[in-house]
Each structure stands twice: as C-alpha cells, then as structure tokens.
PDB file of C-alpha atoms in Angstrom:
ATOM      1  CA  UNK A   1       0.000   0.000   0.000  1.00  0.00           C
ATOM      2  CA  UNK A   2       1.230   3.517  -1.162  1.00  0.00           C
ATOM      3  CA  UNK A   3       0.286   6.515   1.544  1.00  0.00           C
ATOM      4  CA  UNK A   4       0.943  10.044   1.460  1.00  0.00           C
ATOM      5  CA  UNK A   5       1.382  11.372   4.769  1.00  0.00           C
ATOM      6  CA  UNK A   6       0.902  15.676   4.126  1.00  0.00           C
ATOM      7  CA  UNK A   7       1.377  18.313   7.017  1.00  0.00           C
ATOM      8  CA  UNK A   8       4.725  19.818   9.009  1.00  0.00           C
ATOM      9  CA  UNK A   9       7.679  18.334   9.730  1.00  0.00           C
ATOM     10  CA  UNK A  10       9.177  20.543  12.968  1.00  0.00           C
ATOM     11  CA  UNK A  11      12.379  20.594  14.850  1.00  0.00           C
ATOM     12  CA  UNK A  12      11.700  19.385  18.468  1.00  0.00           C
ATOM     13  CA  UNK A  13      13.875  20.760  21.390  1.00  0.00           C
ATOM     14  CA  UNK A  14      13.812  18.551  24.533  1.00  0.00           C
ATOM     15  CA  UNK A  15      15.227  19.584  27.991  1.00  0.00           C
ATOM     16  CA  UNK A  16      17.591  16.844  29.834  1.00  0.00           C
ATOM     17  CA  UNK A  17      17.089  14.967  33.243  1.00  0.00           C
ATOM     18  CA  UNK A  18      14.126  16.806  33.868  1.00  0.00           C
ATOM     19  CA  UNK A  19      14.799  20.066  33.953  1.00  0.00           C
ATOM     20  CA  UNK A  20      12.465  23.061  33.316  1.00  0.00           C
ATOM     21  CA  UNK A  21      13.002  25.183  29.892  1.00  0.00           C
ATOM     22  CA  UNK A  22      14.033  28.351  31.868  1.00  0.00           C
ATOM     23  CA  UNK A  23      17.237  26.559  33.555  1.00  0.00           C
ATOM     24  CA  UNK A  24      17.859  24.522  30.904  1.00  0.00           C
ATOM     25  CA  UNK A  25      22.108  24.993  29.030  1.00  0.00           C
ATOM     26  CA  UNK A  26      21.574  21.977  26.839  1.00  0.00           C
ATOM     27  CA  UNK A  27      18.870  21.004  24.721  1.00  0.00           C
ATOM     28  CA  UNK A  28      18.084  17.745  23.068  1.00  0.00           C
ATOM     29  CA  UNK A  29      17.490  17.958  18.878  1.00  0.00           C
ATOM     30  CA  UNK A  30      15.478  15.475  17.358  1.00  0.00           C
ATOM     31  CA  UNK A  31      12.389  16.227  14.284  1.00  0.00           C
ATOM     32  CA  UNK A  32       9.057  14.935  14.703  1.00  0.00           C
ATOM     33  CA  UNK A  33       5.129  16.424  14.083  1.00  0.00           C
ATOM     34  CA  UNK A  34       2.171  14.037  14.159  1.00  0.00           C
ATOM     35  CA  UNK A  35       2.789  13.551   9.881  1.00  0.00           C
ATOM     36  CA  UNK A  36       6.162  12.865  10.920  1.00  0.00           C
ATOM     37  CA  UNK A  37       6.132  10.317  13.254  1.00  0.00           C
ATOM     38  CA  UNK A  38       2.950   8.498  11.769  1.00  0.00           C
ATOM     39  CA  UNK A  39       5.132   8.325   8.342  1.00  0.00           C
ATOM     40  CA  UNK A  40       8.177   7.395  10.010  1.00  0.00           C
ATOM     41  CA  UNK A  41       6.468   4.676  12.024  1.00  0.00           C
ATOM     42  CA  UNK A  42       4.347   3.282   8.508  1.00  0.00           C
ATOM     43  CA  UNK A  43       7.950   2.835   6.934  1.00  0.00           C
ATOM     44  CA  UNK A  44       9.660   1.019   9.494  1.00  0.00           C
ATOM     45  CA  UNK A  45       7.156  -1.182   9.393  1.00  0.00           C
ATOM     46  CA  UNK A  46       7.747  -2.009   5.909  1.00  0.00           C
ATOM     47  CA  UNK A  47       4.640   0.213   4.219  1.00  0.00           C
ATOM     48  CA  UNK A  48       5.456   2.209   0.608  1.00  0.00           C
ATOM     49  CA  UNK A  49       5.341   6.207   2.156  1.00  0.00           C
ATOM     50  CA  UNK A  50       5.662   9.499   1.159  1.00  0.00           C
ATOM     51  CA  UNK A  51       5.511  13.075   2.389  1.00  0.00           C
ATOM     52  CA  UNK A  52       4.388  15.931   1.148  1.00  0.00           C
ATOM     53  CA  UNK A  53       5.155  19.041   2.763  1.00  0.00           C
ATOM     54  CA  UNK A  54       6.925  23.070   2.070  1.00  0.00           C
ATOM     55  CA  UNK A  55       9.666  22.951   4.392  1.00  0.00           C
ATOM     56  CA  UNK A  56      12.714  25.289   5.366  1.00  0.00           C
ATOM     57  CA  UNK A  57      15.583  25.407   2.454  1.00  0.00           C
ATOM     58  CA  UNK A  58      18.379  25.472   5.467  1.00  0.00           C
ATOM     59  CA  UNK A  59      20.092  22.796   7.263  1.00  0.00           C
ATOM     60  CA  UNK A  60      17.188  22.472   9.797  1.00  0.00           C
ATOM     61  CA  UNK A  61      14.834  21.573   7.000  1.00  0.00           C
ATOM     62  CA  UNK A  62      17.564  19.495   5.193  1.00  0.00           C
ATOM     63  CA  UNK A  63      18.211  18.137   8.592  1.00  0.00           C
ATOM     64  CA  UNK A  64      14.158  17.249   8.894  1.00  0.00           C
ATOM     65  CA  UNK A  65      14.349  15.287   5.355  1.00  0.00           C
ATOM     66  CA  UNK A  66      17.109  13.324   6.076  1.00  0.00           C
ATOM     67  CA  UNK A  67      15.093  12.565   9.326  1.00  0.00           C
ATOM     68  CA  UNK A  68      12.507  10.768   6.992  1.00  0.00           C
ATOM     69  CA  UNK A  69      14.667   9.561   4.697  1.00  0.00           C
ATOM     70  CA  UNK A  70      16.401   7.387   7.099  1.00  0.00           C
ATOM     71  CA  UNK A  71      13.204   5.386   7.665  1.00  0.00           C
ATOM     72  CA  UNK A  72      12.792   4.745   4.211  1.00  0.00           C
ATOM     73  CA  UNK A  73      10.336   7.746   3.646  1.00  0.00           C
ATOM     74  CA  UNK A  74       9.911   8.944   0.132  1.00  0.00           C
ATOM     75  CA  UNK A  75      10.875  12.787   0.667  1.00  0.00           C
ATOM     76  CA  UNK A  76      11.113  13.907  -3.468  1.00  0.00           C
ATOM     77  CA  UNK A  77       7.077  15.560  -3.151  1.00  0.00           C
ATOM     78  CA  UNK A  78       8.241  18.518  -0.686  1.00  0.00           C
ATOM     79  CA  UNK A  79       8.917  21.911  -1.935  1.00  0.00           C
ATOM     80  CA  UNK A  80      11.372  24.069  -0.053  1.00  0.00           C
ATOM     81  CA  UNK A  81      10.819  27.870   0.511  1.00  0.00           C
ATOM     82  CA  UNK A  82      12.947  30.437   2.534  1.00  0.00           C
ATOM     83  CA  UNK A  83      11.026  30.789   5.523  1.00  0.00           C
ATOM     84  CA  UNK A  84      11.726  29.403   8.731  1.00  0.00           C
ATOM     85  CA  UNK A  85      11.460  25.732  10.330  1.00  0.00           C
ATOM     86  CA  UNK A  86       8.530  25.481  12.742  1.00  0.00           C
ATOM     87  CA  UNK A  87       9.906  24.471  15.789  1.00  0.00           C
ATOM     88  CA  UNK A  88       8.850  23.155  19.457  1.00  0.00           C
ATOM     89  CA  UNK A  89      10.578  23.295  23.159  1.00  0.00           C
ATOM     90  CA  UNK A  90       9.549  19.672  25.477  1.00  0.00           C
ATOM     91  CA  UNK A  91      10.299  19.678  29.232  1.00  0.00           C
ATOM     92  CA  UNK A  92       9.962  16.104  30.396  1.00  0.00           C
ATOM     93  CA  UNK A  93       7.849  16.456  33.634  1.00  0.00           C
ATOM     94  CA  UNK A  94       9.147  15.234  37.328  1.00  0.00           C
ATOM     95  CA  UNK A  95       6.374  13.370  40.021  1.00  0.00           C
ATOM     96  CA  UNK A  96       3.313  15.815  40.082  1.00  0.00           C
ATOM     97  CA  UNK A  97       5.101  18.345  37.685  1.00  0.00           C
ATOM     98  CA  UNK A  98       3.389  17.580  34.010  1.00  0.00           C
ATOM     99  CA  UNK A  99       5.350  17.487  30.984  1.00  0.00           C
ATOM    100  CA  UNK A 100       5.448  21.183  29.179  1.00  0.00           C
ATOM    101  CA  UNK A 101       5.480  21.460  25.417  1.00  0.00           C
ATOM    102  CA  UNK A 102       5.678  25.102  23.854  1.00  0.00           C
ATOM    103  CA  UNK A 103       5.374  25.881  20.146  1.00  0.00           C
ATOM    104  CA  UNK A 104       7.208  28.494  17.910  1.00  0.00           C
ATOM    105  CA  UNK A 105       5.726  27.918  14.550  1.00  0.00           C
ATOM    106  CA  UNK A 106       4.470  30.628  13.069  1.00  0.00           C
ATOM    107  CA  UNK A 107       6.300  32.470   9.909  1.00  0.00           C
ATOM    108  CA  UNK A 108       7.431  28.774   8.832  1.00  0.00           C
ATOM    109  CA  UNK A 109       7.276  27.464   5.481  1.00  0.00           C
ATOM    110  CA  UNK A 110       4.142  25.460   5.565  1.00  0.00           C
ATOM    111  CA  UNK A 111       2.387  28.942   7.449  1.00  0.00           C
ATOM    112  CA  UNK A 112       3.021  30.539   4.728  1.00  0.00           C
ATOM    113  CA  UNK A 113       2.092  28.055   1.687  1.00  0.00           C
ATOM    114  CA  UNK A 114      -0.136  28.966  -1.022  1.00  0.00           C
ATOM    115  CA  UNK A 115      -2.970  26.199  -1.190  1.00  0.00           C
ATOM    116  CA  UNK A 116      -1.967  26.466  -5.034  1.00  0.00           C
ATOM    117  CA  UNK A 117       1.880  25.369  -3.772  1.00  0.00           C
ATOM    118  CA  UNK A 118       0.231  21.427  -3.981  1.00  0.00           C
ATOM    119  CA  UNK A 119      -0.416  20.251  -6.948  1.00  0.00           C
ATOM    120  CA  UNK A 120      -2.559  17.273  -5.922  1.00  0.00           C
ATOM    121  CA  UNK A 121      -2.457  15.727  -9.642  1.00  0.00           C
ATOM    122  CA  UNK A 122       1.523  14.975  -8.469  1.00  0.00           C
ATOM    123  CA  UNK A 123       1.163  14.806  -4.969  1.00  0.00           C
ATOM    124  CA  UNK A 124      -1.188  11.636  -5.529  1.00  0.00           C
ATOM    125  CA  UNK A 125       0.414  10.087  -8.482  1.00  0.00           C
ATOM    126  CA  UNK A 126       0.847   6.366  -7.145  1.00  0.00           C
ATOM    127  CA  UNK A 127      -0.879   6.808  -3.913  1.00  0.00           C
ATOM    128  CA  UNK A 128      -3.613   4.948  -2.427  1.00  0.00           C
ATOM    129  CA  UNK A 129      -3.941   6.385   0.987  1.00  0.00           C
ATOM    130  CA  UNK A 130      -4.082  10.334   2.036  1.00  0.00           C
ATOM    131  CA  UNK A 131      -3.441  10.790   5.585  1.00  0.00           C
ATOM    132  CA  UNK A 132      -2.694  14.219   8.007  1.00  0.00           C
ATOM    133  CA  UNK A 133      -4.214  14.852  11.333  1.00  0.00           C
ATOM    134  CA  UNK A 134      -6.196  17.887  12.637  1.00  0.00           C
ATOM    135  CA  UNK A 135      -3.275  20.036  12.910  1.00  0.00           C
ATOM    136  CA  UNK A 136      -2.926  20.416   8.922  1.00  0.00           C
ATOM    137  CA  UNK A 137      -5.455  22.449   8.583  1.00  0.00           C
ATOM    138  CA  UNK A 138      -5.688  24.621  12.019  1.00  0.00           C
ATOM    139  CA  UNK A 139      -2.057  26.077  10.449  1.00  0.00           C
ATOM    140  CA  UNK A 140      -3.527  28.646   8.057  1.00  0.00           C
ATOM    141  CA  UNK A 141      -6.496  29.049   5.940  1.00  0.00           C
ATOM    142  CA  UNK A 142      -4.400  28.542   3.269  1.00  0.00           C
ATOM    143  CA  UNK A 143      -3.320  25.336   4.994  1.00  0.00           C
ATOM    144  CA  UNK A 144      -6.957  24.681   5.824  1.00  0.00           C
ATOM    145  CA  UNK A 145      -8.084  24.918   1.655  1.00  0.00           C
ATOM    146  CA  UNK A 146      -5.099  22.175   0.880  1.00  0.00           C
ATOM    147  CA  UNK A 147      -6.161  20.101   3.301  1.00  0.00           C
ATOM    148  CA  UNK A 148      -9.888  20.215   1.534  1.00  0.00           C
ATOM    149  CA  UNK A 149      -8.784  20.256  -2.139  1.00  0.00           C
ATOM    150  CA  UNK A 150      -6.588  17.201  -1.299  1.00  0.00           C
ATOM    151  CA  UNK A 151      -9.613  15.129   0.134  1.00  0.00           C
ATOM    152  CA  UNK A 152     -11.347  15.975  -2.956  1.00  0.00           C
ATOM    153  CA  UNK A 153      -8.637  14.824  -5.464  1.00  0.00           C
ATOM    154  CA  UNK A 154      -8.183  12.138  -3.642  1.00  0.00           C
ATOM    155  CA  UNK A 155     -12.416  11.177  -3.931  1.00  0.00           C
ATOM    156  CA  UNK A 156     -12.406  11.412  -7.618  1.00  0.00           C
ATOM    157  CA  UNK A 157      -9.298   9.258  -8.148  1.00  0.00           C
ATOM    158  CA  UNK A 158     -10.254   6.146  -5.469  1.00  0.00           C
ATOM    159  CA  UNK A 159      -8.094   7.376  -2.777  1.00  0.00           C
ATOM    160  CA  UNK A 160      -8.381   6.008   0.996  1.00  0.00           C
ATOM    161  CA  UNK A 161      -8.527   9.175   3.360  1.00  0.00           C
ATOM    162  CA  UNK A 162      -7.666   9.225   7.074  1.00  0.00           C
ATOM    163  CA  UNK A 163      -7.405  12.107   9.657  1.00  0.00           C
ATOM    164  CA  UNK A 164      -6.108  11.804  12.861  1.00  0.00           C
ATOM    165  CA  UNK A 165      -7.985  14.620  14.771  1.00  0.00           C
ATOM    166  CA  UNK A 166      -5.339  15.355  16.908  1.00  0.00           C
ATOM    167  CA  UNK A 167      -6.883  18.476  18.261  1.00  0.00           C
ATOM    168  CA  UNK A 168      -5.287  21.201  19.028  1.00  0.00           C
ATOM    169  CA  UNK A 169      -6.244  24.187  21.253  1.00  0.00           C
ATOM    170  CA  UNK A 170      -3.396  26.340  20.836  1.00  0.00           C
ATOM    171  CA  UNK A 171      -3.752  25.783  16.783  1.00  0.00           C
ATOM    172  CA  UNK A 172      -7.721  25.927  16.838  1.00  0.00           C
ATOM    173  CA  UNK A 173      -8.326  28.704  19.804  1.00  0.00           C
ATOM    174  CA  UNK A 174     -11.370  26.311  20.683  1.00  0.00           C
ATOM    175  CA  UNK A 175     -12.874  23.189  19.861  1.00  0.00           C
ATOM    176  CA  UNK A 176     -16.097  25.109  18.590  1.00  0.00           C
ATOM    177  CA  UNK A 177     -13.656  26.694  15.888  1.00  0.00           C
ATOM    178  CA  UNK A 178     -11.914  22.969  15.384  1.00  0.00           C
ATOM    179  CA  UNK A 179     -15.015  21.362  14.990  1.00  0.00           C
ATOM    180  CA  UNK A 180     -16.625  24.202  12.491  1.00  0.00           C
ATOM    181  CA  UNK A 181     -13.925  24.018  10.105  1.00  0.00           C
ATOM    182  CA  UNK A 182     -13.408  20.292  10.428  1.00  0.00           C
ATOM    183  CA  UNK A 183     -16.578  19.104  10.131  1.00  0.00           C
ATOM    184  CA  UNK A 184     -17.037  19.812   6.263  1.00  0.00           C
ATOM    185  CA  UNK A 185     -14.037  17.712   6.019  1.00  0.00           C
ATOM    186  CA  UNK A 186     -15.256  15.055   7.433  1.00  0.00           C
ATOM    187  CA  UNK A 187     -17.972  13.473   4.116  1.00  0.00           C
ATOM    188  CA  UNK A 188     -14.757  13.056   1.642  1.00  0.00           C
ATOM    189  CA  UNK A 189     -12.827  10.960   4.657  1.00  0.00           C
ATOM    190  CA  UNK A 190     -12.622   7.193   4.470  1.00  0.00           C
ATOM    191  CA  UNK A 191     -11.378   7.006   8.008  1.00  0.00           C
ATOM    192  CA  UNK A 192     -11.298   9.091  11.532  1.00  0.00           C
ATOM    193  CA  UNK A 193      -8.860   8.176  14.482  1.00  0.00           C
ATOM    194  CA  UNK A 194     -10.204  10.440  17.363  1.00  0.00           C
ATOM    195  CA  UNK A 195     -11.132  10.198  20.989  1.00  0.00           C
ATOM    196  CA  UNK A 196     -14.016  10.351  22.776  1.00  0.00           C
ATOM    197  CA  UNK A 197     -13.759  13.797  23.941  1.00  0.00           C
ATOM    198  CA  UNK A 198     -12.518  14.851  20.107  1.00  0.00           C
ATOM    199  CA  UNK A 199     -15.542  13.809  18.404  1.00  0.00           C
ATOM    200  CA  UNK A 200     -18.142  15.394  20.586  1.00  0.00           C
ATOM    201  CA  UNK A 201     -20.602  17.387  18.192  1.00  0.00           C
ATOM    202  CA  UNK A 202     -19.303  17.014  15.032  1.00  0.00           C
ATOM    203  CA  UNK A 203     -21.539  15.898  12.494  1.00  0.00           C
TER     204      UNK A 203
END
C-alpha cells in the first residue's frame, strides 16, 4: 500500500534529566510532528510512504528530510521555501510536575504556503492512501483549503482518506472553531482516528 502522509515536519527541542526550559544549558534535537512520526512509524514497518510538505531550504529543514529519509520515507514531493522551520521546546515532567510542550511555529514554510503550492495531480500520483491529522489544517487558511482540495482529489481518483484529529487548542483557539472548520471535512474521509472527547458534536 502507497500513503501520502501531508502536514509539518518541525524541529523538536527537549530539555535533559528533567529540567524546566528556563534553567535549561543543553537542549536535546530530534524532528518529529504528528505527519512525521505516523510516516516514520508506517515505513519502518515495511509500508510504501511518502511526504508531502513546504519545508525550510536550510540545514534544519535538510536536517528534517534526512530525518525521513532514514526510515525509508519517500521525501522527493516537498517543496522548499525560505522561511523558517517550525519548531517546538519539550520539558519532560518530574512526580506531580506535568510534561510542558511550547510551540514556535508561526512564519514557517508550511504557514506561509499557497494552497496552489500542492499540486494534488503529483502529490497523488501512485498513492492509495491520504493521511494528516487535525493540525494540517488549524495552520492557516491557506493550509486549511489544501487540506480540503486534497480530500477531494483524492475522492475522484479512489483514494483512501484518514485524519487523525489530533486536536489542538493552541492551533484551533477552541474546539467550537476545530469542529466548524473540520466538520465539512469530514464526508470526503474514508477514516477518523479520534477520541471520545474529540468527536463530541461534530456531524
């Protein structure tokens, strides 16, 4: 099976041994994103995948590509542009502390995309399953109107769709918002992964 895995690739920046961001000298480097890992984890486990993304023409994106090249990821469908790689800072939580992620994505590549950047009639040449999760489209309207013209491609040519909720609150500003733009999505999808608490009134 052929699947296109289509969202952001970012550059994840994890505290050591527990400690908080503010007192942190060393970080840990490593590139993930839901699309990421979810295409990542299809390779290694022998699946035919490929990513679609517009990602940072610098080392960090470079870096990012290599990332998914390593697990056998197809990486020749993403454009590169000259804004920046979205990135995001982990602190690993101690006892009753929780872990802490914060984001610093906007002004990246894929935040400023052109729906028109993705031409679907490539993008889908060969595939049989679309997948990106909720976060895809909470990064821009622009984002948002890929996302949408990508289900629709993929409707008239036989493609399998899946979406990963994944929601959000910091991308959406509120699950009302999530579930308004979302929920027109949802007729040309094949397949929803989602939790209990995600799926509450959408239709």
């Amino acid at each position: 099976m052929s699947i296109l895995c289509f969202g952001e690739p970012l550059m994840r920046l994890a505290t050591l041994n527990h400690e908080r961001l503010d007192s942190a000298l060393n970080l840990g480097v490593s590139y993930c994103g839901a699309e990421t890992v979810v295409a990542a984890s299809l390779a290694q486990q022998g699946e035919s995948v490929a990513f679609a993304a517009k990602l940072a023409a610098n080392h960090l994106g470079t870096n990012a590509l290599m990332t998914l090249a390593r697990y056998g990821v197809d990486i020749s469908r993403v454009i590169r542009s000259n804004h920046r790689m979205g990135l995001y800072f982990s602190e690993r939580g101690l006892s009753i502390r929780p872990n802490v992620v914060t984001y610093d994505r906007s002004n990246t590549a894929m935040a400023n995309a052109l729906h028109t950047d993705f031409d679907w009639d490539h993008l889908l040449n060969g595939i049989e399953v679309l997948f990106f999760s909720g976060v895809a489209p909470a990064i821009s309207d622009e984002l948002y109107l890929a996302c949408r013209e990508g289900l629709a491609a993929s409707k008239g040519r036989g493609i399998q769709t899946v979406i990963d909720l994944n929601y959000r609150e910091t991308m959406w500003g509120s699950q009302q918002n999530a579930q308004k733009k979302i929920s027109p999505l949802l007729s040309d999808v094949n397949l929803l992964i989602a939790s209990e608490d995600d799926i509450i009134g959408y239709e």
